């Protein structure tokens, strides 16, 4: 099918091919004067993989992006991504043709696929490979003219094509090359290793940081130590990524290390077992019989860490727990399912939120079960201008359900969900495929959440004075929340006006915690803020 397109191309300035020397790894394809004129192109041995990656990306975006995208639009944008490599590359679209230009010259005309003749019968539309082949034929033509493109690696080419396809869609859609994608997977899901981060590149690598409770801690490795070898391989002048890969391995295997401790001339030999390593995201403490738990992000272990923190607090608190403060300030989100599970830990049966989307696979209704791990203890949630995404869903569900009182400032306002898709080159393409909707029915995308007590405009009030002042402001909170939940999130001026009622703040001052503790020890104030936050939504969530 792909080959069937090529005979229709019209190629210009073919005489240029006489002066082109094909670089190593590129094949120069040119017809002789005795045969019908065909396109003159440069083909790289890695083009097959690039074709597969581009085809996969176009298919995912066309079928799963939150807004409808035309494949021809994605094709043009992918080609435009090459402009970052060579500004002379240009492309345009007519009703029936893709026009490839280099500088002021048209070098290739590509007729658009024919819906009648080239549609995939099983899919009902033109197959993604056809559009990807148009991209690749443009790439092969541009190589004839662009030294920068001829010198680009397959990884660079794939990055520019896919980044071009998603450019301008929204702030959260992105491409990650295989190396960056692996780092992101490790952060979300964990990895099997010894738990060290390193500085490398010149000389022997130096331990920069050690993950808490990792095997490296138990076996006496410290920041500043040099790692001389892993499993018999000398690490001198090796790249950071190469060394990290060598430190990883299968579960319960042993990393045989040679370590030069900082300040010592002796080399130690250590056999360190590899274990699952995942970053800690939950940091609990108990103060005045109140559990204060900071949640920095949501990875695969966050919900379990929250449950463990609540369990431990019930055991170790010197007196019965009086309440919980959950600190979501600076929490940019993470795995949505973990955010849902964290909200579920504090809620009895009912809604947590839903998603709004055109994509069937992205439609979800999130609900909580009957068990509240805290048995209904007073709950205050801290938010600020960096609280975003799944962290906002947690806070919104607790606020709308009347389960928690929000303290701090207006949150970031990222109420969209991104799908993370692995590509055939081991990179990932991440794009928006749904929007989050709070239990009361509003979407906080580009709006954020409004706290019951705003601390970004305190005017030197003490926590006690701020709480007392908020309680005496009769009906103000309920009126604000009603306006907040009814605004059209696409109305920029109204959104800005509402957000300015409690401007976003970005610090993590202890003042917010002091306000939270003041609310918890004042049952009447706690009850008032819960009620005022949910007056007009009391019937909404009970009917969902």
Coordinates of C-alpha atoms in Angstrom, one line a residue:
X1 CA 0.0 0.0 0.0
X2 CA 2.8 2.4 0.9
X3 CA 4.7 1.8 -2.3
X4 CA 1.6 2.6 -4.3
X5 CA 1.8 6.3 -3.3
X6 CA 5.3 7.0 -4.6
X7 CA 4.6 6.8 -8.3
X8 CA 2.3 9.9 -8.0
X9 CA 5.0 12.3 -6.6
X10 CA 6.4 15.1 -8.7
X11 CA 10.0 15.9 -7.8
X12 CA 11.7 19.1 -8.7
X13 CA 15.3 20.1 -9.3
X14 CA 16.5 16.5 -9.7
X15 CA 19.7 17.7 -11.2
X16 CA 20.8 18.6 -7.6
X17 CA 21.2 14.8 -7.0
X18 CA 24.4 14.9 -9.1
X19 CA 26.2 17.0 -6.5
X20 CA 25.0 15.0 -3.4
X21 CA 27.3 12.5 -1.8
X22 CA 25.2 10.1 0.2
X23 CA 26.4 10.0 3.8
X24 CA 27.1 6.7 5.4
X25 CA 23.9 4.8 6.3
X26 CA 21.9 6.6 3.6
X27 CA 21.1 5.2 0.2
X28 CA 20.7 7.5 -2.8
X29 CA 17.7 6.4 -4.9
X30 CA 17.7 7.9 -8.4
X31 CA 16.4 6.5 -11.7
X32 CA 18.5 6.4 -14.9
X33 CA 17.7 8.3 -18.0
X34 CA 16.4 5.1 -19.6
X35 CA 13.5 4.7 -17.2
X36 CA 10.5 6.8 -16.3
X37 CA 11.4 9.6 -13.9
X38 CA 11.0 8.7 -10.2
X39 CA 11.5 10.7 -7.0
X40 CA 15.1 11.2 -6.0
X41 CA 15.4 10.5 -2.3
X42 CA 17.8 9.5 0.5
X43 CA 16.7 6.6 2.5
X44 CA 18.2 5.7 5.9
X45 CA 18.3 2.2 7.3
X46 CA 16.4 3.3 10.4
X47 CA 13.5 4.8 8.3
X48 CA 11.4 1.6 8.9
X49 CA 11.4 2.2 12.7
X50 CA 10.7 5.9 12.2
X51 CA 7.8 5.1 10.0
X52 CA 6.3 2.8 12.7
X53 CA 6.8 5.4 15.4
X54 CA 5.1 8.2 13.3
X55 CA 2.3 5.9 12.3
X56 CA 1.6 5.0 15.9
X57 CA 1.7 8.6 17.1
X58 CA -0.7 9.8 14.4
X59 CA -3.1 7.0 15.2
X60 CA -3.1 7.7 18.9
X61 CA -3.6 11.4 18.5
X62 CA -6.3 11.0 15.8
X63 CA -8.3 8.5 17.9
X64 CA -7.6 9.5 21.5
X65 CA -6.8 13.2 21.8
X66 CA -9.6 15.1 23.7
X67 CA -10.5 17.2 20.7
X68 CA -10.9 15.8 17.1
X69 CA -7.8 16.0 15.0
X70 CA -7.6 15.4 11.3
X71 CA -4.8 13.1 10.1
X72 CA -3.7 15.5 7.4
X73 CA -3.3 18.2 10.0
X74 CA -1.1 15.9 12.1
X75 CA 0.9 15.0 9.0
X76 CA 1.6 18.6 8.2
X77 CA 2.5 19.4 11.8
X78 CA 4.9 16.4 12.0
X79 CA 6.7 17.6 8.9
X80 CA 6.8 21.2 10.3
X81 CA 8.7 19.7 13.3
X82 CA 11.7 19.4 11.1
X83 CA 12.0 23.2 10.9
X84 CA 13.8 23.0 14.3
X85 CA 16.5 21.1 12.5
X86 CA 16.6 23.3 9.4
X87 CA 14.7 26.6 9.1
X88 CA 14.7 26.2 5.2
X89 CA 12.2 23.3 5.5
X90 CA 8.7 24.4 4.8
X91 CA 5.4 22.6 4.0
X92 CA 1.9 23.6 3.1
X93 CA -1.4 21.9 2.4
X94 CA -3.8 22.5 -0.5
X95 CA -7.2 20.8 -0.8
X96 CA -5.6 17.8 -2.5
X97 CA -1.8 18.1 -2.2
X98 CA 1.0 18.4 0.3
X99 CA 3.6 20.9 -1.0
X100 CA 7.2 20.3 0.4
X101 CA 9.5 23.3 0.0
X102 CA 13.1 23.9 0.8
X103 CA 13.7 27.7 0.9
X104 CA 11.7 29.2 -1.9
X105 CA 11.7 26.1 -4.1
X106 CA 9.0 23.4 -4.2
X107 CA 10.8 20.1 -4.1
X108 CA 8.0 17.7 -3.8
X109 CA 4.2 17.6 -4.5
X110 CA 2.4 14.8 -2.7
X111 CA -1.2 14.1 -3.6
X112 CA -3.4 13.4 -0.5
X113 CA -4.7 9.9 -0.2
X114 CA -7.9 9.0 -1.9
X115 CA -10.6 8.1 0.6
X116 CA -12.3 5.8 -1.9
X117 CA -9.3 3.9 -3.1
X118 CA -7.0 3.9 0.0
X119 CA -9.3 3.6 3.0
X120 CA -8.7 0.7 5.3
X121 CA -12.0 -1.4 5.1
X122 CA -11.6 -2.7 8.6
X123 CA -11.2 0.8 10.1
X124 CA -13.4 2.8 7.7
X125 CA -10.7 5.4 7.1
X126 CA -7.3 5.8 5.6
X127 CA -4.8 3.8 7.6
X128 CA -2.2 5.6 9.7
X129 CA 0.6 4.0 7.8
X130 CA -0.4 5.9 4.7
X131 CA -0.2 9.3 6.5
X132 CA 3.1 8.2 8.1
X133 CA 4.5 7.3 4.7
X134 CA 3.7 10.8 3.4
X135 CA 5.8 12.1 6.3
X136 CA 8.7 9.8 5.5
X137 CA 8.7 10.5 1.8
X138 CA 8.9 14.2 2.7
X139 CA 11.8 13.4 5.0
X140 CA 13.6 11.5 2.2
X141 CA 13.1 14.4 -0.2
X142 CA 14.3 17.0 2.3
X143 CA 17.5 15.0 3.0
X144 CA 18.6 15.7 -0.6
X145 CA 18.8 19.4 0.3
X146 CA 19.4 19.6 4.0
X147 CA 22.8 18.8 5.5
X148 CA 21.3 19.1 9.0
X149 CA 18.7 16.5 8.2
X150 CA 21.2 14.1 6.7
X151 CA 23.3 14.3 9.8
X152 CA 20.4 13.8 12.3
X153 CA 20.2 10.5 14.1
X154 CA 17.0 8.5 14.0
X155 CA 16.3 9.4 17.6
X156 CA 16.5 13.2 16.8
X157 CA 14.4 12.7 13.7
X158 CA 11.7 10.9 15.6
X159 CA 11.7 13.4 18.4
X160 CA 11.2 16.4 16.0
X161 CA 8.5 14.7 14.0
X162 CA 6.4 13.7 17.0
X163 CA 7.0 16.9 18.8
X164 CA 5.9 18.7 15.7
X165 CA 2.7 16.7 15.6
X166 CA 1.7 17.7 19.1
X167 CA 3.1 21.2 19.1
X168 CA 0.4 23.7 20.1
X169 CA -2.2 21.2 21.2
X170 CA -2.0 22.1 24.9
X171 CA 0.6 22.8 27.6
X172 CA 0.7 19.2 28.8
X173 CA 1.0 17.1 25.7
X174 CA 4.7 16.1 25.1
X175 CA 7.1 13.5 23.7
X176 CA 9.8 11.9 25.7
X177 CA 12.7 10.1 24.1
X178 CA 13.5 6.6 25.3
X179 CA 16.0 7.8 28.0
X180 CA 13.6 10.4 29.4
X181 CA 10.7 8.0 29.2
X182 CA 12.6 5.4 31.3
X183 CA 13.3 8.0 34.0
X184 CA 9.7 9.0 34.1
X185 CA 8.6 5.3 34.3
X186 CA 11.0 4.8 37.2
X187 CA 9.5 7.8 39.0
X188 CA 5.9 6.6 38.5
X189 CA 6.4 2.8 38.9
X190 CA 9.7 2.3 40.6
X191 CA 12.6 0.2 39.4
X192 CA 14.8 -2.7 40.5
X193 CA 18.2 -1.4 41.7
X194 CA 20.2 -0.4 44.7
X195 CA 18.8 3.1 45.2
X196 CA 21.5 5.6 44.3
X197 CA 21.6 8.7 42.1
X198 CA 24.9 9.6 40.6
X199 CA 27.0 12.3 38.9
X200 CA 28.9 10.9 35.9
X201 CA 30.6 11.7 32.7
X202 CA 34.2 12.5 33.6
X203 CA 36.2 10.1 35.7
X204 CA 34.5 7.7 38.0
X205 CA 30.8 8.3 38.9
X206 CA 30.1 9.8 42.3
X207 CA 27.1 9.0 44.5
X208 CA 24.9 12.1 44.6
X209 CA 21.9 10.9 46.6
X210 CA 20.6 7.7 48.1
X211 CA 16.9 6.7 48.3
X212 CA 15.6 6.3 51.8
X213 CA 15.6 2.7 53.1
X214 CA 17.3 1.5 49.8
X215 CA 19.8 -1.4 49.8
X216 CA 22.6 1.1 49.3
X217 CA 21.9 2.6 52.8
X218 CA 22.0 -0.8 54.5
X219 CA 25.3 -1.7 52.9
X220 CA 27.1 1.6 53.9
X221 CA 27.2 3.5 50.7
X222 CA 27.2 7.3 51.2
X223 CA 26.9 10.5 49.1
X224 CA 30.4 11.4 47.7
X225 CA 31.5 7.8 47.3
X226 CA 32.9 6.8 44.0
X227 CA 31.7 3.7 42.2
X228 CA 34.6 2.1 40.4
X229 CA 32.9 -0.9 38.8
X230 CA 29.7 -2.8 38.6
X231 CA 29.7 -6.6 38.0
X232 CA 33.3 -6.4 36.7
X233 CA 32.7 -3.5 34.3
X234 CA 35.0 -0.5 34.9
X235 CA 32.9 2.7 35.0
X236 CA 35.6 5.3 34.2
X237 CA 34.2 8.0 31.9
X238 CA 31.0 6.2 31.2
X239 CA 27.7 8.1 30.8
X240 CA 25.2 8.5 33.6
X241 CA 22.5 6.5 31.7
X242 CA 24.9 3.7 31.0
X243 CA 25.9 3.4 34.6
X244 CA 22.3 3.6 35.9
X245 CA 21.3 0.7 33.5
X246 CA 24.2 -1.4 34.9
X247 CA 23.1 -0.7 38.5
X248 CA 19.6 -2.0 37.6
X249 CA 18.7 -5.6 37.2
X250 CA 16.3 -8.4 38.0
X251 CA 14.7 -8.7 41.5
X252 CA 16.9 -10.3 44.1
X253 CA 20.0 -10.3 41.9
X254 CA 23.2 -8.9 43.3
X255 CA 25.2 -5.9 42.1
X256 CA 28.9 -6.6 42.7
X257 CA 30.4 -3.2 43.3
X258 CA 33.8 -1.7 43.9
X259 CA 33.4 1.5 46.0
X260 CA 36.0 4.1 46.8
X261 CA 34.6 5.8 49.9
X262 CA 34.8 9.6 50.2
X263 CA 38.0 10.6 52.0
X264 CA 39.6 7.2 51.6
X265 CA 42.2 5.7 49.2
X266 CA 40.9 2.2 49.8
X267 CA 38.5 0.3 47.5
X268 CA 35.8 -1.7 49.1
X269 CA 34.1 -4.6 47.4
X270 CA 30.4 -4.9 48.1
X271 CA 27.7 -7.4 47.0
X272 CA 24.5 -5.3 47.2
X273 CA 21.1 -7.0 46.5
X274 CA 18.8 -5.2 44.1
X275 CA 15.3 -4.4 45.3
X276 CA 12.3 -2.5 44.1
X277 CA 13.0 1.2 44.5
X278 CA 10.3 3.8 44.4
X279 CA 10.4 7.4 45.6
X280 CA 8.7 8.2 48.9
X281 CA 5.8 10.6 48.4
X282 CA 4.1 10.6 51.9
X283 CA 5.7 12.3 54.9
X284 CA 3.7 12.0 58.1
X285 CA 4.2 13.6 61.6
X286 CA 2.0 13.8 64.7
X287 CA 1.6 17.1 66.4
X288 CA -0.8 17.8 69.3
X289 CA -2.6 14.5 68.5
X290 CA -3.2 15.5 64.9
X291 CA -1.7 13.6 62.0
X292 CA -0.1 16.0 59.5
X293 CA 0.7 14.2 56.3
X294 CA 2.5 15.8 53.4
X295 CA 1.8 14.2 50.0
X296 CA 4.4 15.4 47.5
X297 CA 3.0 13.6 44.4
X298 CA 1.1 10.4 43.4
X299 CA 3.1 7.4 42.3
X300 CA 2.3 3.7 42.5
X301 CA 2.8 3.5 46.3
X302 CA 1.1 6.7 47.5
X303 CA -2.3 5.3 48.5
X304 CA -0.6 2.5 50.4
X305 CA 1.7 5.0 52.1
X306 CA -1.3 7.1 53.2
X307 CA -3.1 4.0 54.6
X308 CA 0.1 3.0 56.5
X309 CA 0.5 6.6 57.9
X310 CA -3.0 6.6 59.2
X311 CA -2.6 3.1 60.7
X312 CA 0.7 4.0 62.4
X313 CA -0.7 7.3 63.7
X314 CA -3.5 5.5 65.5
X315 CA -1.0 3.3 67.2
X316 CA 1.8 5.8 68.0
X317 CA -0.2 8.9 69.0
X318 CA 0.2 9.5 72.7
X319 CA -3.5 10.3 72.9
X320 CA -6.4 9.5 70.6
X321 CA -6.1 11.2 67.2
X322 CA -8.1 14.5 67.0
X323 CA -7.9 15.0 63.2
X324 CA -5.8 14.9 60.0
X325 CA -4.1 17.6 58.0
X326 CA -3.3 16.6 54.5
X327 CA -0.8 18.9 52.9
X328 CA -1.2 19.0 49.1
X329 CA 0.7 22.3 48.6
X330 CA 3.2 21.9 45.8
X331 CA 1.7 18.6 44.7
X332 CA 1.5 18.7 40.9
X333 CA -0.4 15.4 40.7
X334 CA 0.8 12.2 39.2
X335 CA -1.1 8.9 38.7
X336 CA -4.8 9.6 38.6
X337 CA -5.8 6.2 40.0
X338 CA -3.6 6.8 43.1
X339 CA -5.3 10.2 43.6
X340 CA -8.7 8.5 43.5
X341 CA -7.5 5.9 46.0
X342 CA -6.2 8.6 48.4
X343 CA -9.6 10.4 48.3
X344 CA -11.3 7.0 48.9
X345 CA -9.3 6.6 52.1
X346 CA -11.2 9.5 53.7
X347 CA -14.6 9.0 52.2
X348 CA -17.6 6.7 52.7
X349 CA -19.7 5.5 49.8
X350 CA -20.3 8.1 47.0
X351 CA -18.8 9.9 44.1
X352 CA -15.2 11.1 43.8
X353 CA -15.4 12.5 40.3
X354 CA -15.9 11.8 36.6
X355 CA -14.1 12.5 33.3
X356 CA -15.5 14.4 30.4
X357 CA -14.2 13.3 27.0
X358 CA -15.1 12.1 23.4
X359 CA -12.8 9.1 23.9
X360 CA -14.7 6.0 25.2
X361 CA -11.6 4.5 26.9
X362 CA -11.1 7.7 28.9
X363 CA -14.7 7.9 30.3
X364 CA -14.6 7.1 34.0
X365 CA -16.9 7.5 37.0
X366 CA -14.8 7.3 40.2
X367 CA -16.6 6.3 43.4
X368 CA -15.5 5.5 47.0
X369 CA -16.4 2.5 49.0
X370 CA -17.9 2.4 52.5
X371 CA -14.7 2.6 54.5
X372 CA -13.2 5.8 55.8
X373 CA -9.8 4.9 57.2
X374 CA -10.0 7.7 59.7
X375 CA -13.5 6.9 60.9
X376 CA -14.7 10.5 60.2
X377 CA -12.0 12.4 62.0
X378 CA -11.9 16.1 61.2
X379 CA -9.9 16.6 58.0
X380 CA -8.3 19.8 56.7
X381 CA -6.6 19.9 53.3
X382 CA -3.9 22.5 52.4
X383 CA -3.7 23.7 48.8
X384 CA -1.8 26.4 47.0
X385 CA -1.0 27.7 43.5
X386 CA 1.1 24.6 42.7
X387 CA -1.6 22.1 43.7
X388 CA -2.7 20.6 40.4
X389 CA -4.3 17.8 38.5
X390 CA -5.1 14.6 40.5
X391 CA -4.2 16.5 43.7
X392 CA -7.0 18.9 42.8
X393 CA -9.4 16.1 42.3
X394 CA -8.6 14.8 45.8
X395 CA -9.2 18.2 47.3
X396 CA -12.3 18.9 45.2
X397 CA -14.0 15.6 46.1
X398 CA -13.3 16.1 49.8
X399 CA -14.7 19.6 49.6
X400 CA -17.8 18.8 47.5
X401 CA -18.6 15.8 49.7
X402 CA -18.4 18.0 52.9
X403 CA -15.6 15.7 54.2
X404 CA -12.8 18.2 54.4
X405 CA -12.1 21.9 54.8
X406 CA -9.7 23.5 52.3
X407 CA -7.2 26.0 53.6
X408 CA -4.6 28.0 51.6
X409 CA -5.0 29.7 48.2
X410 CA -6.6 29.1 44.9
X411 CA -5.0 26.1 43.3
X412 CA -3.3 25.8 39.9
X413 CA -6.4 24.7 37.8
X414 CA -5.2 21.7 35.8
X415 CA -8.3 19.7 35.5
X416 CA -7.2 17.6 32.5
X417 CA -6.0 14.0 32.3
X418 CA -3.1 12.9 30.1
X419 CA -2.7 9.5 28.6
X420 CA 0.8 8.1 28.7
X421 CA 1.4 5.9 25.6
X422 CA 4.5 3.8 25.1
X423 CA 5.9 3.9 21.5
X424 CA 7.7 1.2 19.5
X425 CA 11.0 3.1 20.0
X426 CA 10.5 2.9 23.8
X427 CA 9.8 6.6 24.0
X428 CA 6.4 7.9 25.1
X429 CA 3.8 10.3 23.8
X430 CA 1.7 12.0 26.4
X431 CA -1.4 13.9 25.5
X432 CA -4.6 15.2 27.0
X433 CA -7.6 12.9 26.5
X434 CA -10.2 14.0 29.2
X435 CA -11.1 16.7 31.7
X436 CA -11.9 16.1 35.4
X437 CA -15.3 16.9 36.8
X438 CA -15.8 17.4 40.6
X439 CA -18.7 15.6 42.4
X440 CA -20.8 18.8 42.3
X441 CA -20.5 18.8 38.5
X442 CA -18.1 21.6 37.7
X443 CA -14.7 21.3 36.0
X444 CA -11.8 23.1 37.6
X445 CA -9.6 23.1 34.5
X446 CA -8.1 26.6 34.2
X447 CA -10.1 27.7 37.3
X448 CA -8.7 25.8 40.2
X449 CA -10.2 25.2 43.7
X450 CA -11.3 27.9 46.2
X451 CA -10.4 27.3 49.8
X452 CA -12.8 27.8 52.7
X453 CA -10.1 29.9 54.4
X454 CA -7.8 32.0 52.2
X455 CA -4.3 32.6 53.7
X456 CA -2.9 34.5 50.7
X457 CA -4.4 37.8 52.0
X458 CA -4.1 37.5 55.8
X459 CA -3.0 41.1 56.6
X460 CA -0.9 40.0 59.7
X461 CA -3.8 38.2 61.3
X462 CA -3.1 35.3 63.7
X463 CA -4.5 31.9 62.9
X464 CA -7.1 32.4 65.6
X465 CA -8.1 35.8 64.3
X466 CA -8.3 34.5 60.7
X467 CA -10.6 31.7 61.6
X468 CA -12.8 33.9 63.7
X469 CA -13.0 36.5 60.9
X470 CA -14.0 33.8 58.4
X471 CA -16.7 32.5 60.6
X472 CA -18.3 35.9 61.0
X473 CA -18.3 36.5 57.3
X474 CA -21.8 35.1 57.0
X475 CA -22.8 33.6 53.6
X476 CA -19.7 35.0 51.9
X477 CA -18.1 31.5 51.4
X478 CA -21.3 29.9 50.2
X479 CA -21.9 32.7 47.7
X480 CA -18.3 32.5 46.4
X481 CA -18.5 28.7 46.1
X482 CA -21.8 28.9 44.2
X483 CA -20.3 31.4 41.7
X484 CA -17.2 29.2 41.5
X485 CA -19.1 26.0 40.6
X486 CA -21.4 27.8 38.0
X487 CA -18.8 29.6 35.9
X488 CA -18.0 28.4 32.4
X489 CA -14.3 27.4 32.6
X490 CA -13.9 28.8 29.0
X491 CA -14.9 32.4 30.2
X492 CA -11.4 33.8 30.9
X493 CA -12.4 37.1 32.4
X494 CA -14.8 35.6 34.9
X495 CA -12.3 32.9 35.8
X496 CA -9.6 35.5 36.4
X497 CA -12.0 37.6 38.6
X498 CA -12.9 34.6 40.7
X499 CA -9.3 33.4 41.1
X500 CA -8.4 36.9 42.3
X501 CA -10.8 36.6 45.3
X502 CA -8.0 34.4 46.8
X503 CA -4.9 34.9 44.6
X504 CA -2.6 31.8 44.2
X505 CA 0.3 31.6 46.6
X506 CA 3.3 29.4 46.2
X507 CA 5.0 29.0 49.5
X508 CA 4.6 26.3 52.2
X509 CA 4.6 28.5 55.2
X510 CA 3.8 26.9 58.6
X511 CA 1.0 29.5 59.0
X512 CA -1.3 27.3 56.9
X513 CA -0.7 24.3 59.2
X514 CA -1.4 26.5 62.3
X515 CA -4.7 27.6 60.7
X516 CA -5.6 23.9 60.1
X517 CA -4.8 23.0 63.7
X518 CA -6.9 25.9 64.9
X519 CA -9.9 24.6 62.8
X520 CA -9.5 21.1 64.1
X521 CA -9.5 22.1 67.7
X522 CA -12.6 24.2 67.1
X523 CA -15.5 21.8 66.2
X524 CA -18.0 24.6 65.7
X525 CA -15.7 26.4 63.1
X526 CA -14.9 23.1 61.4
X527 CA -18.6 22.3 61.0
X528 CA -19.4 25.8 59.7
X529 CA -16.7 25.7 57.0
X530 CA -17.8 22.2 55.9
X531 CA -21.4 23.4 55.6
X532 CA -20.7 26.6 53.9
X533 CA -18.5 24.8 51.3
X534 CA -21.3 22.5 50.2
X535 CA -24.6 24.4 50.7
X536 CA -25.7 24.4 47.1
X537 CA -24.4 20.9 46.2
X538 CA -25.9 18.9 49.0
X539 CA -28.5 17.3 46.7
X540 CA -26.2 17.1 43.7
X541 CA -23.8 14.4 44.8
X542 CA -26.4 12.3 46.7
X543 CA -28.3 11.9 43.4
X544 CA -25.3 10.8 41.4

